[in-house]
Coordinates of C-alpha atoms in Angstrom, one line a residue:
M237 CA 87.4 -28.6 -41.1
R238 CA 88.7 -29.0 -37.6
K239 CA 92.1 -27.5 -37.0
V240 CA 95.1 -29.6 -35.7
I241 CA 98.5 -28.6 -34.5
L242 CA 101.4 -31.2 -34.3
V243 CA 104.0 -30.8 -31.6
D244 CA 107.3 -32.8 -31.5
D245 CA 110.9 -31.8 -31.1
E246 CA 111.8 -34.0 -34.0
M247 CA 110.9 -32.6 -37.4
F248 CA 110.9 -36.0 -39.1
A249 CA 108.4 -37.3 -36.5
R250 CA 106.1 -34.3 -37.2
K251 CA 106.3 -34.8 -41.0
G252 CA 105.7 -38.6 -40.6
L253 CA 102.7 -37.9 -38.4
A254 CA 101.3 -35.3 -40.9
G255 CA 101.5 -37.9 -43.7
L256 CA 100.4 -40.9 -41.6
I257 CA 96.7 -40.6 -42.2
P258 CA 94.3 -38.7 -44.6
W259 CA 93.4 -36.0 -42.1
E260 CA 90.9 -34.2 -44.4
R261 CA 88.9 -37.5 -45.0
Y262 CA 88.0 -37.4 -41.3
G263 CA 87.3 -33.7 -41.1
F264 CA 90.6 -32.4 -39.9
E265 CA 93.3 -30.1 -41.3
V266 CA 96.9 -29.7 -40.0
V267 CA 97.3 -25.9 -39.6
G268 CA 100.6 -25.7 -37.7
E269 CA 103.6 -27.4 -36.2
A270 CA 105.8 -26.7 -33.2
E271 CA 109.0 -28.2 -31.9
D272 CA 108.5 -27.5 -28.2
G273 CA 105.8 -26.6 -25.7
E274 CA 106.5 -22.9 -25.6
E275 CA 106.2 -22.6 -29.4
A276 CA 103.0 -24.7 -29.3
L277 CA 101.4 -22.3 -26.7
A278 CA 102.0 -19.4 -29.0
L279 CA 100.4 -21.3 -31.9
I280 CA 97.4 -22.3 -29.8
G281 CA 96.8 -18.7 -28.8
R282 CA 97.0 -17.6 -32.4
L283 CA 95.2 -20.4 -34.3
T284 CA 92.8 -21.7 -31.6
P285 CA 93.0 -25.3 -32.8
D286 CA 90.5 -28.0 -32.0
V287 CA 93.1 -30.7 -31.5
V288 CA 96.8 -30.7 -30.5
V289 CA 98.7 -33.9 -31.0
T290 CA 101.9 -33.6 -28.9
D291 CA 104.9 -35.6 -27.7
I292 CA 105.7 -35.6 -23.9
R293 CA 109.5 -35.3 -23.9
M294 CA 110.5 -32.0 -25.4
P295 CA 113.1 -29.2 -24.6
V296 CA 112.1 -25.9 -23.0
L297 CA 108.5 -27.0 -22.0
D298 CA 107.4 -30.6 -22.1
G299 CA 104.0 -31.8 -23.3
L300 CA 102.3 -32.2 -20.0
E301 CA 103.5 -28.8 -18.7
M302 CA 102.4 -27.3 -22.0
I303 CA 98.9 -28.8 -21.5
R304 CA 98.7 -27.5 -18.0
E305 CA 99.8 -24.0 -19.1
A306 CA 97.2 -24.0 -21.9
Q307 CA 94.4 -24.7 -19.5
E308 CA 95.6 -22.0 -17.2
R309 CA 95.5 -19.6 -20.1
G310 CA 91.9 -20.4 -20.9
Y311 CA 92.4 -22.6 -23.9
G312 CA 90.0 -25.2 -22.5
S313 CA 88.2 -25.7 -25.8
T314 CA 91.3 -27.4 -27.3
H315 CA 91.5 -31.2 -27.1
F316 CA 94.9 -32.9 -26.6
I317 CA 96.2 -36.3 -27.7
I318 CA 99.5 -37.4 -26.2
I319 CA 102.0 -39.5 -28.2
S320 CA 104.8 -41.0 -26.1
G321 CA 107.4 -43.6 -26.1
F322 CA 106.9 -44.1 -22.4
G323 CA 104.2 -46.3 -21.1
D324 CA 104.8 -45.2 -17.5
F325 CA 101.6 -45.2 -15.5
K326 CA 102.7 -41.9 -13.8
Y327 CA 102.5 -40.1 -17.2
A328 CA 99.1 -41.6 -17.9
Q329 CA 97.8 -40.4 -14.5
Q330 CA 99.0 -36.9 -15.1
A331 CA 97.5 -36.9 -18.6
V332 CA 94.1 -37.9 -17.2
R333 CA 94.3 -35.2 -14.6
F334 CA 94.9 -32.6 -17.3
G335 CA 91.9 -33.8 -19.3
V336 CA 93.9 -35.4 -22.2
Q337 CA 91.6 -37.2 -24.7
D338 CA 94.0 -40.0 -25.5
Y339 CA 97.4 -41.4 -24.6
L340 CA 98.9 -43.2 -27.6
L341 CA 102.3 -45.1 -27.5
K342 CA 104.9 -45.0 -30.2
P343 CA 105.2 -46.4 -32.8
I344 CA 101.9 -44.9 -33.7
D345 CA 99.2 -47.2 -35.1
E346 CA 97.3 -45.2 -37.7
Y347 CA 94.0 -46.9 -36.9
E348 CA 94.4 -46.0 -33.2
L349 CA 95.0 -42.4 -34.2
I350 CA 92.0 -42.3 -36.6
A351 CA 89.8 -43.9 -33.9
S352 CA 90.9 -41.2 -31.5
L353 CA 90.3 -38.4 -34.0
V354 CA 86.8 -39.8 -34.8
R355 CA 85.9 -39.8 -31.1
I356 CA 87.1 -36.3 -30.7
G357 CA 85.3 -35.2 -33.8
E358 CA 82.0 -36.6 -32.5
Q359 CA 82.6 -34.9 -29.1
L360 CA 83.4 -31.6 -30.8
K361 CA 80.2 -31.9 -32.8
R362 CA 78.2 -32.5 -29.6
E363 CA 79.9 -29.6 -27.9
Q364 CA 79.2 -27.3 -30.8
E365 CA 75.5 -28.4 -30.9
R366 CA 75.3 -27.8 -27.1
A367 CA 77.0 -24.4 -27.4
E368 CA 74.7 -23.4 -30.2
A369 CA 71.6 -24.5 -28.3
E370 CA 72.8 -22.6 -25.2
D371 CA 73.5 -19.5 -27.4
A372 CA 70.0 -19.8 -28.9
L373 CA 68.5 -19.9 -25.4
R374 CA 70.6 -16.9 -24.3
R375 CA 70.0 -14.7 -27.3
P376 CA 66.5 -13.6 -26.6
S377 CA 67.2 -12.5 -23.0
L378 CA 70.5 -11.0 -24.1
F379 CA 68.8 -9.0 -26.9
E380 CA 66.1 -7.8 -24.5
A381 CA 68.8 -6.7 -22.0
L382 CA 70.6 -4.7 -24.6
V383 CA 67.5 -2.9 -26.0
S384 CA 66.0 -2.4 -22.6
G385 CA 69.1 -0.7 -21.3
R386 CA 69.6 -3.3 -18.5
A387 CA 72.7 -4.8 -20.0
E388 CA 75.7 -4.9 -17.6
E389 CA 79.3 -5.6 -18.6
R390 CA 78.8 -9.4 -18.7
E391 CA 75.8 -9.0 -21.1
L392 CA 77.9 -6.7 -23.3
E393 CA 80.7 -9.3 -23.3
A394 CA 78.1 -12.0 -24.1
G395 CA 76.9 -9.8 -27.0
R396 CA 80.4 -9.7 -28.3
H397 CA 80.8 -13.5 -27.9
T398 CA 77.3 -15.0 -28.5
L399 CA 76.0 -12.6 -31.1
G400 CA 79.4 -11.7 -32.7
W401 CA 78.8 -8.0 -32.2
P402 CA 81.8 -5.6 -31.6
A403 CA 81.0 -3.4 -28.7
D404 CA 82.4 -0.2 -30.2
L405 CA 80.6 0.0 -33.5
Q406 CA 77.5 2.1 -34.2
Y407 CA 74.2 0.2 -34.3
R408 CA 70.7 0.9 -35.6
Y409 CA 67.6 -0.9 -34.5
Y410 CA 65.2 -2.1 -37.2
A411 CA 61.7 -3.0 -36.2
V412 CA 60.0 -5.2 -38.9
E413 CA 56.2 -5.2 -38.5
L414 CA 54.1 -7.8 -40.4
N415 CA 50.8 -6.2 -41.1
D416 CA 47.4 -7.5 -42.4
A417 CA 47.7 -11.2 -41.5
P418 CA 44.4 -13.0 -42.0
P419 CA 42.1 -12.5 -38.9
E420 CA 41.4 -16.2 -38.7
E421 CA 45.1 -17.2 -38.8
D422 CA 46.2 -19.5 -35.9
A423 CA 49.3 -19.0 -33.8
E424 CA 51.2 -21.9 -35.3
A425 CA 50.8 -20.5 -38.9
A426 CA 51.9 -17.1 -37.7
L427 CA 55.0 -18.4 -36.0
R428 CA 55.9 -20.5 -39.1
R429 CA 55.7 -17.4 -41.2
A430 CA 57.7 -15.3 -38.7
G431 CA 60.4 -18.0 -38.8
D432 CA 60.6 -17.9 -42.6
V433 CA 60.7 -14.1 -42.5
A434 CA 63.5 -14.1 -39.9
R435 CA 65.7 -16.3 -42.1
A436 CA 65.0 -14.0 -45.1
L437 CA 65.9 -10.9 -43.0
A438 CA 69.1 -12.5 -41.9
R439 CA 70.1 -13.3 -45.5
A440 CA 69.2 -9.7 -46.5
V441 CA 71.6 -8.3 -43.8
T442 CA 74.3 -10.8 -44.7
D443 CA 74.1 -9.8 -48.4
T444 CA 74.5 -6.1 -47.6
A445 CA 78.0 -5.1 -48.7
A446 CA 77.9 -1.8 -46.8
L447 CA 77.9 -3.5 -43.4
P448 CA 81.0 -4.6 -41.5
P449 CA 81.6 -8.4 -41.3
C450 CA 80.3 -9.9 -38.0
A451 CA 80.9 -13.3 -36.6
G452 CA 78.0 -15.7 -37.4
E453 CA 74.6 -15.1 -38.9
P454 CA 72.8 -11.9 -38.0
Y455 CA 70.4 -12.5 -35.1
V456 CA 66.7 -11.7 -35.7
H457 CA 64.7 -11.3 -32.5
F458 CA 61.1 -12.4 -32.2
R459 CA 59.3 -9.6 -30.2
D460 CA 56.0 -11.4 -31.1
R461 CA 54.4 -13.2 -33.9
Y462 CA 54.1 -10.0 -36.0
E463 CA 57.2 -8.1 -35.1
L464 CA 60.8 -8.9 -35.6
G465 CA 63.8 -6.8 -34.4
L466 CA 67.4 -6.5 -35.6
L467 CA 70.4 -4.6 -34.3
V468 CA 72.5 -3.9 -37.4
P469 CA 76.1 -2.8 -36.9
G470 CA 78.0 -0.2 -38.8
A471 CA 78.1 3.6 -39.3
I472 CA 75.3 3.6 -41.8
A473 CA 74.3 6.9 -43.3
P474 CA 70.5 7.6 -43.2
Q475 CA 69.9 6.9 -46.9
E476 CA 71.9 3.7 -46.7
A477 CA 69.9 2.7 -43.6
K478 CA 66.7 3.3 -45.5
A479 CA 67.9 1.3 -48.5
L480 CA 68.6 -1.6 -46.1
G481 CA 65.1 -1.1 -44.7
E482 CA 63.6 -1.4 -48.1
R483 CA 65.6 -4.6 -48.7
L484 CA 64.3 -6.0 -45.4
A485 CA 60.7 -5.0 -46.4
R486 CA 61.1 -6.9 -49.6
A487 CA 62.4 -9.9 -47.8
A488 CA 59.6 -9.8 -45.2
G489 CA 56.9 -9.2 -47.8
S490 CA 57.3 -12.3 -49.8
G491 CA 54.4 -14.0 -47.9
E492 CA 51.0 -13.6 -49.6
G493 CA 48.8 -10.8 -48.2
I494 CA 51.4 -9.5 -45.8
A495 CA 52.2 -5.8 -45.8
P496 CA 55.5 -5.2 -44.0
R497 CA 56.5 -1.9 -42.4
V498 CA 60.1 -1.2 -41.3
Y499 CA 60.8 1.4 -38.5
I500 CA 64.4 2.4 -38.3
G501 CA 65.9 4.0 -35.1
E502 CA 68.7 6.5 -35.0
A503 CA 72.3 5.4 -35.0
A504 CA 73.6 4.6 -31.5
S505 CA 77.3 4.5 -30.5
G506 CA 78.1 1.1 -29.1
L507 CA 76.1 -1.8 -27.7
R508 CA 75.7 0.1 -24.4
R509 CA 73.5 2.6 -26.2
A510 CA 71.4 0.1 -28.2
R511 CA 68.3 1.2 -26.2
Q512 CA 68.6 4.7 -27.6
S513 CA 68.1 3.3 -31.2
F514 CA 65.3 0.9 -30.0
L515 CA 63.3 3.7 -28.4
S516 CA 63.7 6.0 -31.5
A517 CA 62.4 3.1 -33.7
Q518 CA 59.3 2.8 -31.5
E519 CA 58.9 6.6 -31.8
T520 CA 59.1 6.3 -35.6
R521 CA 56.2 3.8 -35.5
K522 CA 53.9 6.6 -34.3
A523 CA 53.9 8.0 -37.8
K524 CA 52.6 4.8 -39.2
F525 CA 49.2 6.1 -40.2
A526 CA 50.3 9.6 -41.0
K527 CA 52.7 8.2 -43.6
S528 CA 50.7 5.2 -44.6
G529 CA 52.0 5.3 -48.2
E530 CA 55.6 4.6 -47.1
T531 CA 56.8 1.1 -46.3
V532 CA 60.0 2.2 -44.6
L533 CA 60.1 5.0 -42.0
L534 CA 63.4 6.5 -40.8
F535 CA 63.7 8.3 -37.4
E536 CA 65.7 11.1 -38.9
E537 CA 62.9 11.9 -41.4
I538 CA 60.1 12.1 -38.8
R539 CA 62.1 13.5 -35.9
D540 CA 61.3 17.1 -36.6
A541 CA 57.7 16.5 -37.8
E542 CA 54.7 17.7 -35.8
P543 CA 53.6 15.1 -33.2
G544 CA 50.6 12.9 -34.0
A545 CA 47.3 14.6 -33.3
C546 CA 45.0 13.4 -30.6
R547 CA 41.6 14.3 -32.0
E548 CA 38.2 12.8 -32.9
I549 CA 36.7 12.1 -36.3
E550 CA 34.3 14.7 -37.6
P551 CA 30.7 14.1 -36.3
A552 CA 29.4 14.5 -39.8
V553 CA 31.6 11.6 -41.0
Y554 CA 30.6 9.4 -38.1
A555 CA 26.9 10.2 -38.7
S556 CA 27.2 9.5 -42.4
L557 CA 28.9 6.2 -41.7
L558 CA 26.2 5.0 -39.3
E559 CA 23.4 6.2 -41.6
G560 CA 24.9 4.1 -44.4
L561 CA 25.0 1.2 -42.0
E562 CA 21.4 1.6 -41.0
E563 CA 20.3 1.8 -44.7
N564 CA 22.6 -1.1 -45.7
D565 CA 24.2 1.2 -48.3
A566 CA 27.6 -0.2 -49.1
D567 CA 28.7 2.8 -51.2
A568 CA 27.8 5.2 -48.4
M569 CA 29.6 3.2 -45.8
A570 CA 32.7 2.9 -48.0
G571 CA 32.7 6.6 -48.8
A572 CA 32.4 7.6 -45.1
L573 CA 35.0 5.2 -44.1
D574 CA 37.4 6.5 -46.7
R575 CA 36.9 10.0 -45.5
M576 CA 37.7 8.8 -42.0
L577 CA 40.9 7.0 -43.1
A578 CA 41.9 10.1 -45.1
A579 CA 41.6 12.2 -42.0
F580 CA 43.9 9.7 -40.1
R581 CA 46.6 10.3 -42.8
E582 CA 46.1 14.0 -43.6
E583 CA 45.6 15.2 -40.1
R584 CA 48.4 13.0 -38.7
F585 CA 46.2 11.1 -36.2
A586 CA 48.3 9.5 -33.4
P587 CA 47.9 5.7 -33.1
D588 CA 45.9 6.2 -29.9
A589 CA 43.5 8.6 -31.7
V590 CA 43.1 6.1 -34.5
A591 CA 42.3 3.3 -32.0
A592 CA 39.7 5.6 -30.3
A593 CA 38.1 6.4 -33.6
V594 CA 37.9 2.7 -34.6
S595 CA 36.4 1.9 -31.2
R596 CA 33.8 4.6 -31.6
V597 CA 32.7 3.1 -35.0
V598 CA 32.5 -0.4 -33.5
Y599 CA 30.5 0.6 -30.5
G600 CA 28.2 2.8 -32.6
A601 CA 27.4 -0.1 -34.9
T602 CA 26.9 -2.6 -32.1
A603 CA 24.7 0.0 -30.3
I604 CA 22.3 0.0 -33.3
V605 CA 22.3 -3.8 -33.3
R606 CA 21.4 -3.9 -29.6
T607 CA 18.8 -1.2 -30.0
M608 CA 17.1 -3.5 -32.5
Q609 CA 17.1 -6.2 -29.9
G610 CA 19.9 -8.1 -31.7
D611 CA 22.9 -9.9 -30.2
D612 CA 26.2 -8.4 -31.2
R613 CA 27.9 -11.6 -30.0
R614 CA 26.6 -13.2 -33.2
L615 CA 28.8 -11.0 -35.3
T616 CA 31.7 -13.2 -36.5
T617 CA 33.9 -10.2 -37.3
M618 CA 33.4 -8.6 -33.9
N619 CA 36.4 -10.0 -32.1
A620 CA 38.9 -9.5 -34.9
T621 CA 37.7 -5.8 -35.3
L622 CA 37.9 -5.1 -31.6
G623 CA 41.3 -6.7 -31.3
W624 CA 42.7 -5.2 -34.5
Q625 CA 45.8 -3.8 -32.7
E626 CA 46.8 -7.3 -31.6
T627 CA 47.4 -8.1 -35.2
P628 CA 49.1 -5.0 -36.8
R629 CA 47.2 -3.4 -39.7
S630 CA 48.2 -1.0 -42.4
L631 CA 45.6 1.7 -43.3
A632 CA 44.5 -0.5 -46.2
G633 CA 44.3 -3.5 -44.0
L634 CA 42.3 -1.6 -41.4
R635 CA 39.9 -0.5 -44.2
D636 CA 39.3 -4.1 -45.3
L637 CA 38.7 -5.2 -41.7
L638 CA 36.2 -2.4 -40.9
L639 CA 34.4 -2.8 -44.2
A640 CA 33.9 -6.5 -43.5
F641 CA 32.6 -5.7 -40.0
L642 CA 30.3 -3.0 -41.2
A643 CA 28.9 -5.1 -44.0
E644 CA 28.2 -7.9 -41.6
C645 CA 26.5 -5.5 -39.2
A646 CA 24.4 -4.0 -42.0
G647 CA 23.3 -7.4 -43.1
Y648 CA 22.4 -8.4 -39.6
I649 CA 20.5 -5.1 -39.0
S650 CA 18.6 -5.6 -42.2
S651 CA 17.5 -9.1 -41.2
L652 CA 16.5 -7.8 -37.7
R653 CA 14.5 -5.1 -39.3
E654 CA 12.8 -7.5 -41.7
S655 CA 11.9 -9.8 -38.8
I656 CA 10.6 -6.9 -36.7
G657 CA 8.7 -5.5 -39.6
K658 CA 6.8 -8.7 -40.4
G659 CA 5.4 -8.9 -36.9
D660 CA 5.0 -5.2 -36.1
I661 CA 3.6 -3.5 -39.2
A662 CA 0.0 -4.1 -38.1
K663 CA 0.9 -2.7 -34.6
I664 CA 2.5 0.3 -36.3
K665 CA -0.6 1.0 -38.4
A666 CA -2.8 0.7 -35.3
Y667 CA -0.5 3.2 -33.5
I668 CA -0.9 5.6 -36.4
D669 CA -4.6 5.2 -36.3
R670 CA -4.6 6.2 -32.6
H671 CA -2.1 9.0 -32.8
F672 CA -2.4 10.6 -36.2
H673 CA -3.6 13.8 -34.5
E674 CA -0.3 14.1 -32.7
N675 CA 3.0 15.4 -34.1
I676 CA 4.1 12.1 -35.6
S677 CA 6.4 11.4 -38.5
L678 CA 7.9 8.4 -40.3
K679 CA 11.2 9.1 -38.5
S680 CA 9.6 9.3 -35.0
I681 CA 7.7 6.1 -35.5
A682 CA 10.7 4.3 -37.0
Q683 CA 12.7 5.2 -33.8
R684 CA 9.9 4.0 -31.6
Y685 CA 9.9 0.6 -33.3
Y686 CA 13.7 0.4 -33.7
M687 CA 13.5 0.5 -37.5
N688 CA 15.2 2.4 -40.3
A689 CA 12.9 5.1 -41.5
V690 CA 13.5 4.4 -45.2
Y691 CA 12.8 0.7 -44.7
L692 CA 9.6 1.4 -42.7
G693 CA 8.3 3.6 -45.4
Q694 CA 9.0 0.9 -48.0
L695 CA 7.4 -1.8 -45.8
F696 CA 4.3 0.3 -45.2
K697 CA 3.7 1.0 -48.9
K698 CA 4.3 -2.6 -49.8
T699 CA 1.8 -3.8 -47.1
Y700 CA -1.0 -1.2 -47.5
Q701 CA -0.5 0.1 -51.0
V702 CA -0.3 3.7 -49.8
Y703 CA 2.6 5.9 -48.7
F704 CA 2.9 6.7 -45.0
N705 CA 2.4 10.4 -45.4
E706 CA -0.6 10.0 -47.7
Y707 CA -2.2 7.6 -45.1
V708 CA -1.7 10.0 -42.2
L709 CA -3.1 12.8 -44.3
Q710 CA -6.2 10.7 -45.2
L711 CA -6.8 10.0 -41.5
R712 CA -6.4 13.7 -40.6
I713 CA -8.7 14.9 -43.4
Q714 CA -11.4 12.3 -42.6
E715 CA -11.3 13.4 -38.9
A716 CA -11.4 17.1 -40.0
K717 CA -14.5 16.4 -42.2
R718 CA -16.2 14.7 -39.3
Q719 CA -15.6 17.7 -37.0
L720 CA -16.8 20.1 -39.8
R721 CA -20.0 18.1 -40.0
Q722 CA -20.7 17.5 -36.4
T723 CA -19.2 20.5 -34.5
D724 CA -19.1 24.3 -34.5
K725 CA -15.3 24.4 -34.1
K726 CA -13.4 27.0 -36.0
V727 CA -11.1 25.9 -38.8
Y728 CA -8.0 26.7 -36.9
E729 CA -9.3 24.6 -33.9
I730 CA -10.0 21.7 -36.1
A731 CA -6.6 22.0 -37.8
A732 CA -4.8 21.8 -34.4
S733 CA -7.0 18.9 -33.2
V734 CA -6.0 16.7 -36.2
G735 CA -2.3 17.4 -36.0
F736 CA -1.7 20.5 -38.1
C737 CA 0.3 23.3 -36.4
N738 CA -0.4 25.8 -39.2
A739 CA -4.1 26.4 -40.1
D740 CA -3.1 27.8 -43.6
Y741 CA -1.2 24.6 -44.4
F742 CA -4.2 22.6 -43.2
V743 CA -6.5 24.5 -45.6
T744 CA -4.1 23.8 -48.4
Q745 CA -3.9 20.1 -47.7
F746 CA -7.7 19.8 -47.2
E747 CA -8.3 21.6 -50.5
K748 CA -5.8 19.3 -52.3
V749 CA -7.7 16.2 -51.1
E750 CA -11.3 17.4 -51.2
R751 CA -11.1 19.9 -54.1
K752 CA -12.6 22.6 -51.8
T753 CA -11.7 24.5 -48.7
P754 CA -12.8 23.4 -45.2
T755 CA -15.2 26.4 -45.1
A756 CA -16.7 25.5 -48.5
Y757 CA -17.1 21.9 -47.4
K758 CA -19.0 23.0 -44.2
N759 CA -21.2 25.4 -46.2
A760 CA -22.0 22.6 -48.7
I761 CA -23.1 20.4 -45.9
S762 CA -25.3 23.2 -44.3
E763 CA -27.0 23.9 -47.7
K764 CA -28.2 20.3 -47.8
L765 CA -29.9 20.5 -44.4

């Protein structure tokens, strides 16, 4: 309801005016009466009415002087209607100069008064909408000025007026982070959700009985699509602050698939020190992965903890992960990844160290793709994985993202290997035929042809119905037999010439294939001559 004050030195005139029209039907309520201008000024200062309906001729201070004085005192938001028995043009001129909304002559026509009130009501509505729009435009820059420490006295005053925040209360900054949004989500959908979350957060703060009442709805600041910030007033003890953080997390987590995290700054005395709380909330965020099991992190609880570690993942874990990738072993990849994520938590990896470890995995995987002459730009999960910090991730969300990326890489590598294998297996056999006498192995040949050693072994067996090592041994033994028949070389010389570093081992392998030693084989040939 809009507030109205009636001013007239005649009590019966005031009572008659109060009963002349159904004020409430038109959105107005008579909240006070005054018998002269001086008394009216006191009421205006105390009640801040929207409309004052006043006579002109009154003792002590007449209506026009009262209006002039009201404007000088800064009561410019109040609208005035003059009711007078004088139709003098001089009075009307003065009324216009003072910004009076209407000048009605006695006896009052109720329909004229209603029409005047309706016009004022519509104007008040427009003014309110304009003021709210202006406040909405000012709030983001005002909020940023407060938390950045750039706020001057006028911003502090604006904070008191626009945001309804007393300057002398304690404040805590709450950063609400929305984790694990779908990688393919568009900006419009993210903004819609952020708007829904902002309204839910405002309701959660409003419903918190422990907080002091503030004018208007709590302001929730959009730092970006995935982070919202609040300055919450009141001398809130740490446990109460954490309870509010949990309430905010529940409000923010109503969206499907979203994992909210709330980082609470230390209490700061007054708006002027709001930045202190903001910075401590950002410091609290650094414990995000070390305390991945907690939804709400309070600065007081992490303040004395050891700082996050700047270290690398263990080489064995990294090697195991890439080996699982090359072998397309989902269980091995998941196991190695889980060990890496456990290290993030247990060894208190700093966010920068986590980012470096993730980058190392991504670049290691894509290096394998490129080595096999693949194009990593074809990986659909590549951009989302590289840009994972642009869309906040919990440890569980990061795991899902990396597993999806590794699975796609493994599938792509497998298809590349199959493609390479179909065209190159004959080349590989020809290479073995030419180089069997050298120190070759399945692993060295796999590296030469950009293939996984396990896969190459399987492909060779499938194509030639013999295992790689057996085939190489056959070639070496056949060549050794030729030299035993056609040359006078010593056994150790023949062993070295066909790829055996150890003569005794050569003899053992020869005997296993031919059922006799090299010497016995040579002697048997000699006896037949």
